[in-house]
Amino acid sequence: MAKRTKISKFRELYPVIEDLLTTYTQEGVVEILAERHDLTLTTGTLTSYLYQHRKQLKELSVATDNSSSNVEVKPEVKKQIFVDLYSNDSIQDCNTEPSDESYVQPTHEELDTAMKRFEAKLANKRNRSLLDRQAIDDK
């Protein structure tokens, strides 16, 4: 049977090594690899292998990210519903592009005030409809 190289064993054990490095020093990892995984390295060799492997992973990641940059991403059109609390028209529809800069994000206070007005208006409409129903029933 052919003898495996240290770097091939290292590549196979890379996830384990990264996990060990979160708890142990490089010296401790070298000892654990020798005892448990039959991989004898110096701390210098471990450092070198880690550098090479991480660099290789980063290059692969960048290559993968760049290959997806040719994909065209269309902006999402969102439908927003605005409730005008000051007019008799209750709902307005508006289709906006995500890049539409005319929309200003309201503050929490403005949203709270708008919700209170909306709830009051809704309660008022409910009361009117109840009164209308009672008037119809009374006839």
PDB file of C-alpha atoms in Angstrom:
ATOM      1  CA  MET A   1       0.000   0.000   0.000  1.00  0.00           C
ATOM      2  CA  ALA A   2       1.305   3.461  -0.929  1.00  0.00           C
ATOM      3  CA  LYS A   3       2.254   5.743   1.907  1.00  0.00           C
ATOM      4  CA  ARG A   4       0.174   8.911   2.148  1.00  0.00           C
ATOM      5  CA  THR A   5       1.881  12.275   2.261  1.00  0.00           C
ATOM      6  CA  LYS A   6       1.628  14.549   5.284  1.00  0.00           C
ATOM      7  CA  ILE A   7      -0.119  17.249   3.262  1.00  0.00           C
ATOM      8  CA  SER A   8      -2.790  14.801   2.057  1.00  0.00           C
ATOM      9  CA  LYS A   9      -3.460  13.723   5.655  1.00  0.00           C
ATOM     10  CA  PHE A  10      -3.524  17.396   6.663  1.00  0.00           C
ATOM     11  CA  ARG A  11      -6.094  18.250   3.953  1.00  0.00           C
ATOM     12  CA  GLU A  12      -8.302  15.380   5.080  1.00  0.00           C
ATOM     13  CA  LEU A  13      -8.052  16.480   8.717  1.00  0.00           C
ATOM     14  CA  TYR A  14      -8.321  20.228   8.020  1.00  0.00           C
ATOM     15  CA  PRO A  15     -11.823  20.651   9.530  1.00  0.00           C
ATOM     16  CA  VAL A  16     -10.705  18.776  12.651  1.00  0.00           C
ATOM     17  CA  ILE A  17      -7.547  20.889  12.866  1.00  0.00           C
ATOM     18  CA  GLU A  18      -9.504  24.158  12.584  1.00  0.00           C
ATOM     19  CA  ASP A  19     -11.813  22.929  15.319  1.00  0.00           C
ATOM     20  CA  LEU A  20      -8.860  22.016  17.543  1.00  0.00           C
ATOM     21  CA  LEU A  21      -7.291  25.439  16.973  1.00  0.00           C
ATOM     22  CA  THR A  22     -10.312  27.090  18.588  1.00  0.00           C
ATOM     23  CA  THR A  23      -9.408  25.334  21.870  1.00  0.00           C
ATOM     24  CA  TYR A  24      -5.697  24.498  21.747  1.00  0.00           C
ATOM     25  CA  THR A  25      -2.468  26.249  20.815  1.00  0.00           C
ATOM     26  CA  GLN A  26      -0.603  25.120  17.710  1.00  0.00           C
ATOM     27  CA  GLU A  27       1.761  23.140  19.910  1.00  0.00           C
ATOM     28  CA  GLY A  28      -1.201  21.338  21.475  1.00  0.00           C
ATOM     29  CA  VAL A  29      -2.718  20.638  18.059  1.00  0.00           C
ATOM     30  CA  VAL A  30       0.600  19.187  16.839  1.00  0.00           C
ATOM     31  CA  GLU A  31       0.635  16.819  19.841  1.00  0.00           C
ATOM     32  CA  ILE A  32      -2.996  15.759  19.316  1.00  0.00           C
ATOM     33  CA  LEU A  33      -2.417  15.128  15.604  1.00  0.00           C
ATOM     34  CA  ALA A  34       0.605  12.957  16.392  1.00  0.00           C
ATOM     35  CA  GLU A  35      -1.186  10.976  19.135  1.00  0.00           C
ATOM     36  CA  ARG A  36      -4.662  10.539  17.698  1.00  0.00           C
ATOM     37  CA  HIS A  37      -4.295  10.877  13.927  1.00  0.00           C
ATOM     38  CA  ASP A  38      -0.794   9.559  13.185  1.00  0.00           C
ATOM     39  CA  LEU A  39       0.269  12.870  11.636  1.00  0.00           C
ATOM     40  CA  THR A  40       3.659  14.073  12.834  1.00  0.00           C
ATOM     41  CA  LEU A  41       4.258  17.778  12.111  1.00  0.00           C
ATOM     42  CA  THR A  42       6.309  20.572  13.562  1.00  0.00           C
ATOM     43  CA  THR A  43       4.558  23.803  14.538  1.00  0.00           C
ATOM     44  CA  GLY A  44       6.334  25.506  11.630  1.00  0.00           C
ATOM     45  CA  THR A  45       5.002  22.917   9.176  1.00  0.00           C
ATOM     46  CA  LEU A  46       1.507  23.220  10.649  1.00  0.00           C
ATOM     47  CA  THR A  47       1.635  27.008  10.260  1.00  0.00           C
ATOM     48  CA  SER A  48       2.818  26.654   6.662  1.00  0.00           C
ATOM     49  CA  TYR A  49       0.127  24.077   5.786  1.00  0.00           C
ATOM     50  CA  LEU A  50      -2.570  26.233   7.391  1.00  0.00           C
ATOM     51  CA  TYR A  51      -1.451  29.270   5.411  1.00  0.00           C
ATOM     52  CA  GLN A  52      -1.340  27.358   2.131  1.00  0.00           C
ATOM     53  CA  HIS A  53      -4.690  25.650   2.659  1.00  0.00           C
ATOM     54  CA  ARG A  54      -6.505  28.805   3.772  1.00  0.00           C
ATOM     55  CA  LYS A  55      -5.058  30.704   0.810  1.00  0.00           C
ATOM     56  CA  GLN A  56      -6.244  27.937  -1.524  1.00  0.00           C
ATOM     57  CA  LEU A  57      -9.739  27.978   0.027  1.00  0.00           C
ATOM     58  CA  LYS A  58      -9.898  31.760  -0.317  1.00  0.00           C
ATOM     59  CA  GLU A  59      -8.877  31.605  -3.989  1.00  0.00           C
ATOM     60  CA  LEU A  60     -11.538  28.975  -4.645  1.00  0.00           C
ATOM     61  CA  SER A  61     -14.112  31.117  -2.851  1.00  0.00           C
ATOM     62  CA  VAL A  62     -13.201  34.215  -4.872  1.00  0.00           C
ATOM     63  CA  ALA A  63     -13.277  32.226  -8.121  1.00  0.00           C
ATOM     64  CA  THR A  64     -16.739  30.929  -7.270  1.00  0.00           C
ATOM     65  CA  ASP A  65     -17.973  34.418  -6.312  1.00  0.00           C
ATOM     66  CA  ASN A  66     -16.678  35.922  -9.569  1.00  0.00           C
ATOM     67  CA  SER A  67     -18.309  33.251 -11.716  1.00  0.00           C
ATOM     68  CA  SER A  68     -21.725  34.183 -10.351  1.00  0.00           C
ATOM     69  CA  SER A  69     -21.214  37.875 -11.162  1.00  0.00           C
ATOM     70  CA  ASN A  70     -22.284  37.233 -14.769  1.00  0.00           C
ATOM     71  CA  VAL A  71     -25.795  36.450 -13.569  1.00  0.00           C
ATOM     72  CA  GLU A  72     -28.195  39.342 -14.102  1.00  0.00           C
ATOM     73  CA  VAL A  73     -30.186  40.239 -11.026  1.00  0.00           C
ATOM     74  CA  LYS A  74     -33.410  42.079 -11.702  1.00  0.00           C
ATOM     75  CA  PRO A  75     -34.579  44.583  -9.093  1.00  0.00           C
ATOM     76  CA  GLU A  76     -37.622  43.495  -7.167  1.00  0.00           C
ATOM     77  CA  VAL A  77     -40.730  45.576  -7.654  1.00  0.00           C
ATOM     78  CA  LYS A  78     -42.598  45.959  -4.402  1.00  0.00           C
ATOM     79  CA  LYS A  79     -46.215  46.888  -3.953  1.00  0.00           C
ATOM     80  CA  GLN A  80     -46.695  49.337  -1.142  1.00  0.00           C
ATOM     81  CA  ILE A  81     -50.020  50.301   0.344  1.00  0.00           C
ATOM     82  CA  PHE A  82     -50.330  53.737   1.887  1.00  0.00           C
ATOM     83  CA  VAL A  83     -53.175  54.667   4.195  1.00  0.00           C
ATOM     84  CA  ASP A  84     -53.967  58.377   4.047  1.00  0.00           C
ATOM     85  CA  LEU A  85     -55.382  59.283   7.440  1.00  0.00           C
ATOM     86  CA  TYR A  86     -56.163  62.873   6.480  1.00  0.00           C
ATOM     87  CA  SER A  87     -58.448  62.288   3.517  1.00  0.00           C
ATOM     88  CA  ASN A  88     -61.638  60.350   2.893  1.00  0.00           C
ATOM     89  CA  ASP A  89     -59.817  57.971   0.525  1.00  0.00           C
ATOM     90  CA  SER A  90     -58.667  55.159   2.755  1.00  0.00           C
ATOM     91  CA  ILE A  91     -56.142  53.252   0.627  1.00  0.00           C
ATOM     92  CA  GLN A  92     -53.725  54.171  -2.143  1.00  0.00           C
ATOM     93  CA  ASP A  93     -51.725  51.578  -4.116  1.00  0.00           C
ATOM     94  CA  CYS A  94     -48.298  52.379  -5.385  1.00  0.00           C
ATOM     95  CA  ASN A  95     -45.772  50.242  -7.263  1.00  0.00           C
ATOM     96  CA  THR A  96     -42.253  51.346  -6.469  1.00  0.00           C
ATOM     97  CA  GLU A  97     -38.820  50.310  -7.563  1.00  0.00           C
ATOM     98  CA  PRO A  98     -36.321  49.530  -4.798  1.00  0.00           C
ATOM     99  CA  SER A  99     -34.158  52.398  -6.051  1.00  0.00           C
ATOM    100  CA  ASP A 100     -37.050  54.887  -5.708  1.00  0.00           C
ATOM    101  CA  GLU A 101     -35.586  57.566  -3.441  1.00  0.00           C
ATOM    102  CA  SER A 102     -38.838  59.453  -2.929  1.00  0.00           C
ATOM    103  CA  TYR A 103     -39.805  57.129  -0.078  1.00  0.00           C
ATOM    104  CA  VAL A 104     -38.662  58.333   3.338  1.00  0.00           C
ATOM    105  CA  GLN A 105     -38.572  55.868   6.228  1.00  0.00           C
ATOM    106  CA  PRO A 106     -40.870  57.162   8.968  1.00  0.00           C
ATOM    107  CA  THR A 107     -39.705  57.339  12.573  1.00  0.00           C
ATOM    108  CA  HIS A 108     -41.166  55.125  15.287  1.00  0.00           C
ATOM    109  CA  GLU A 109     -43.047  58.099  16.721  1.00  0.00           C
ATOM    110  CA  GLU A 110     -44.619  58.879  13.346  1.00  0.00           C
ATOM    111  CA  LEU A 111     -45.645  55.248  12.935  1.00  0.00           C
ATOM    112  CA  ASP A 112     -47.136  55.130  16.438  1.00  0.00           C
ATOM    113  CA  THR A 113     -49.093  58.333  15.782  1.00  0.00           C
ATOM    114  CA  ALA A 114     -50.322  57.024  12.431  1.00  0.00           C
ATOM    115  CA  MET A 115     -51.401  53.721  14.016  1.00  0.00           C
ATOM    116  CA  LYS A 116     -53.326  55.531  16.766  1.00  0.00           C
ATOM    117  CA  ARG A 117     -55.097  57.699  14.169  1.00  0.00           C
ATOM    118  CA  PHE A 118     -55.868  54.647  12.057  1.00  0.00           C
ATOM    119  CA  GLU A 119     -57.249  52.724  15.047  1.00  0.00           C
ATOM    120  CA  ALA A 120     -59.393  55.718  16.044  1.00  0.00           C
ATOM    121  CA  LYS A 121     -60.699  56.087  12.504  1.00  0.00           C
ATOM    122  CA  LEU A 122     -61.409  52.357  12.327  1.00  0.00           C
ATOM    123  CA  ALA A 123     -63.215  52.417  15.684  1.00  0.00           C
ATOM    124  CA  ASN A 124     -65.246  55.410  14.497  1.00  0.00           C
ATOM    125  CA  LYS A 125     -66.259  53.545  11.318  1.00  0.00           C
ATOM    126  CA  ARG A 126     -67.195  50.457  13.347  1.00  0.00           C
ATOM    127  CA  ASN A 127     -69.323  52.550  15.682  1.00  0.00           C
ATOM    128  CA  ARG A 128     -71.060  54.206  12.714  1.00  0.00           C
ATOM    129  CA  SER A 129     -71.788  50.848  11.093  1.00  0.00           C
ATOM    130  CA  LEU A 130     -73.162  49.510  14.390  1.00  0.00           C
ATOM    131  CA  LEU A 131     -75.390  52.582  14.718  1.00  0.00           C
ATOM    132  CA  ASP A 132     -76.511  52.150  11.106  1.00  0.00           C
ATOM    133  CA  ARG A 133     -77.392  48.513  11.770  1.00  0.00           C
ATOM    134  CA  GLN A 134     -79.298  49.430  14.903  1.00  0.00           C
ATOM    135  CA  ALA A 135     -81.216  52.105  13.006  1.00  0.00           C
ATOM    136  CA  ILE A 136     -82.119  49.547  10.330  1.00  0.00           C
ATOM    137  CA  ASP A 137     -83.169  47.031  12.983  1.00  0.00           C
ATOM    138  CA  ASP A 138     -85.285  49.660  14.770  1.00  0.00           C
ATOM    139  CA  LYS A 139     -87.269  50.394  11.591  1.00  0.00           C
TER     140      LYS A 139
END
